[in-house]
Structure formats: structure tokens, C-alpha cells
Amino acid sequence: MKIAIDIDGVLLDIIITYCEIYNKRYGTNYKKNDVVKWDFFADWNMDEETGFKIFFEIYADSQSIPFIDDDAPKIMKKLNERYDLDIVSARVPEYRSSIIDKLESHNIMAGIQYTEMILLHHRPYDIKLKQKYDLYVDDNPNLVEPIKKMKNRTLLLFDQPWNKNSVCEDNVHRVYNWEEVQEKIFDL
Ligand SMILES: [Mg+2]
């Protein structure tokens, strides 16, 4: 089985750092829980380009982003021993060394916790499905409906405020932490 693990929203709480930068810049007081949509830019009166500028700044220096779940490294190691686990992220490839440093600082190492790191462009929103994986661990609600039509694939939707409205059924399961990621995968 080939498994694709996402970075942002699954390993790293990037949106917390995003809100901090945005608030400082624009005098607002947004919190992670205010981000209830994948494309929240419009609600915050930003165009996508301005919105992504902040993401790119964080991609360039990721050290301060909070790590989501301390169980992740040992579970990833176990999964990568038993299956084939890749990190698949829509962080653009230019920022590869920054994300490798950040993940290494949390004990997520190439050859141990994962096999390969695949970095893709963020458009179209379901670009990851062009890669052939059996199972995705991802917080992106745009993957939910397309995967429901791909019966030989599975999505573990990592619970986040921006995917609460996604209906998880059939081959799409909602998970709340890494312990549940492991349980679900072992159950399949
Ligand atoms: Mg993500």
C-alpha cells in the first residue's frame, strides 16, 4: 500500500502562524478557528495572491510553526516499515530545504519516517490525486468528493475547522489525531 501524508494541517499547524502574521500586519485578531473555509482569503478581503504571499513567507522560514501531534514520528516510522509512506505536499518545490529542516527538527527523517517527499503546486486543489496513492492523510476538503468516486482509494480527512462541513462516508474517514490515523490504517 502506498500512503501519502500531507504536511500542513496534518503535521504542522501552519494556520496558527498564518493568523499571527496576518494579525500583526493588518491589525486584526483572527484565530485558527476563524478559518472555516479552504479559500478564506475572500472572507478576509484579500485576493489569492496577497493571501499566498504570507504562505510563501512561512514556507521560506517554517521553524516557528507548531507541530500538531507528538505521536506522529513514531507512528510514521511504523507505517513506513510496513507500507510505503511518502510525504506529499502542495508546498511549492522551491522551499524544499526549509521544510526538510523543520521536519527533521521534529524527528521526521527521510528513509525512516518517510520514503520520498513529493512537493507539488497548490493548483488545482485536487492535484494530489494525479499521484497514484492508495491512501491519503490530508486536511484538504477539496479531496473528499473526488476520492468518493475513486473506490480503490481511501482518504483519512484530518479534522480541521476548514473541513468540518465535509461529509465523511464510504472511503472517506474523519480522524482527529495520529493515534486514529494508525488505527484506521491497521483496520483497513
Ligand atoms: Mg494540508
PDB file of N, CA and C and ligand atoms in Angstrom, residues 6-10 38 128 138-140, ligand 1:
ATOM      1  N   ASP A   6       0.196  14.366   4.148  1.00  0.00           N
ATOM      2  CA  ASP A   6       0.249  15.814   3.928  1.00  0.00           C
ATOM      3  C   ASP A   6       1.110  16.476   5.028  1.00  0.00           C
ATOM      4  N   ILE A   7       1.550  17.679   4.798  1.00  0.00           N
ATOM      5  CA  ILE A   7       2.328  18.398   5.828  1.00  0.00           C
ATOM      6  C   ILE A   7       1.429  19.377   6.591  1.00  0.00           C
ATOM      7  N   ASP A   8       0.958  20.395   5.895  1.00  0.00           N
ATOM      8  CA  ASP A   8       0.239  21.483   6.582  1.00  0.00           C
ATOM      9  C   ASP A   8      -1.183  21.052   6.943  1.00  0.00           C
ATOM     10  N   GLY A   9      -1.517  21.188   8.195  1.00  0.00           N
ATOM     11  CA  GLY A   9      -2.832  20.761   8.663  1.00  0.00           C
ATOM     12  C   GLY A   9      -2.860  19.326   9.153  1.00  0.00           C
ATOM     13  N   VAL A  10      -1.746  18.595   8.958  1.00  0.00           N
ATOM     14  CA  VAL A  10      -1.663  17.191   9.379  1.00  0.00           C
ATOM     15  C   VAL A  10      -0.451  16.985  10.296  1.00  0.00           C
ATOM     16  N   TRP A  38     -11.615  26.574   3.033  1.00  0.00           N
ATOM     17  CA  TRP A  38     -10.309  26.365   2.404  1.00  0.00           C
ATOM     18  C   TRP A  38      -9.797  27.661   1.793  1.00  0.00           C
ATOM     19  N   LYS A 128      -3.151  16.405  -5.973  1.00  0.00           N
ATOM     20  CA  LYS A 128      -2.525  15.227  -5.356  1.00  0.00           C
ATOM     21  C   LYS A 128      -3.110  13.916  -5.882  1.00  0.00           C
ATOM     22  N   ASP A 138      -4.934  13.730   4.869  1.00  0.00           N
ATOM     23  CA  ASP A 138      -4.933  15.115   4.373  1.00  0.00           C
ATOM     24  C   ASP A 138      -6.080  15.892   5.023  1.00  0.00           C
ATOM     25  N   ASP A 139      -5.904  17.203   5.132  1.00  0.00           N
ATOM     26  CA  ASP A 139      -6.960  18.044   5.702  1.00  0.00           C
ATOM     27  C   ASP A 139      -7.725  18.809   4.612  1.00  0.00           C
ATOM     28  N   ASN A 140      -7.408  18.549   3.362  1.00  0.00           N
ATOM     29  CA  ASN A 140      -7.983  19.334   2.267  1.00  0.00           C
ATOM     30  C   ASN A 140      -9.394  18.852   1.905  1.00  0.00           C
TER      31      ASN A 140
HETATM   32 MG    MG B   1      -2.839  20.299   4.254  1.00  0.00          MG
END
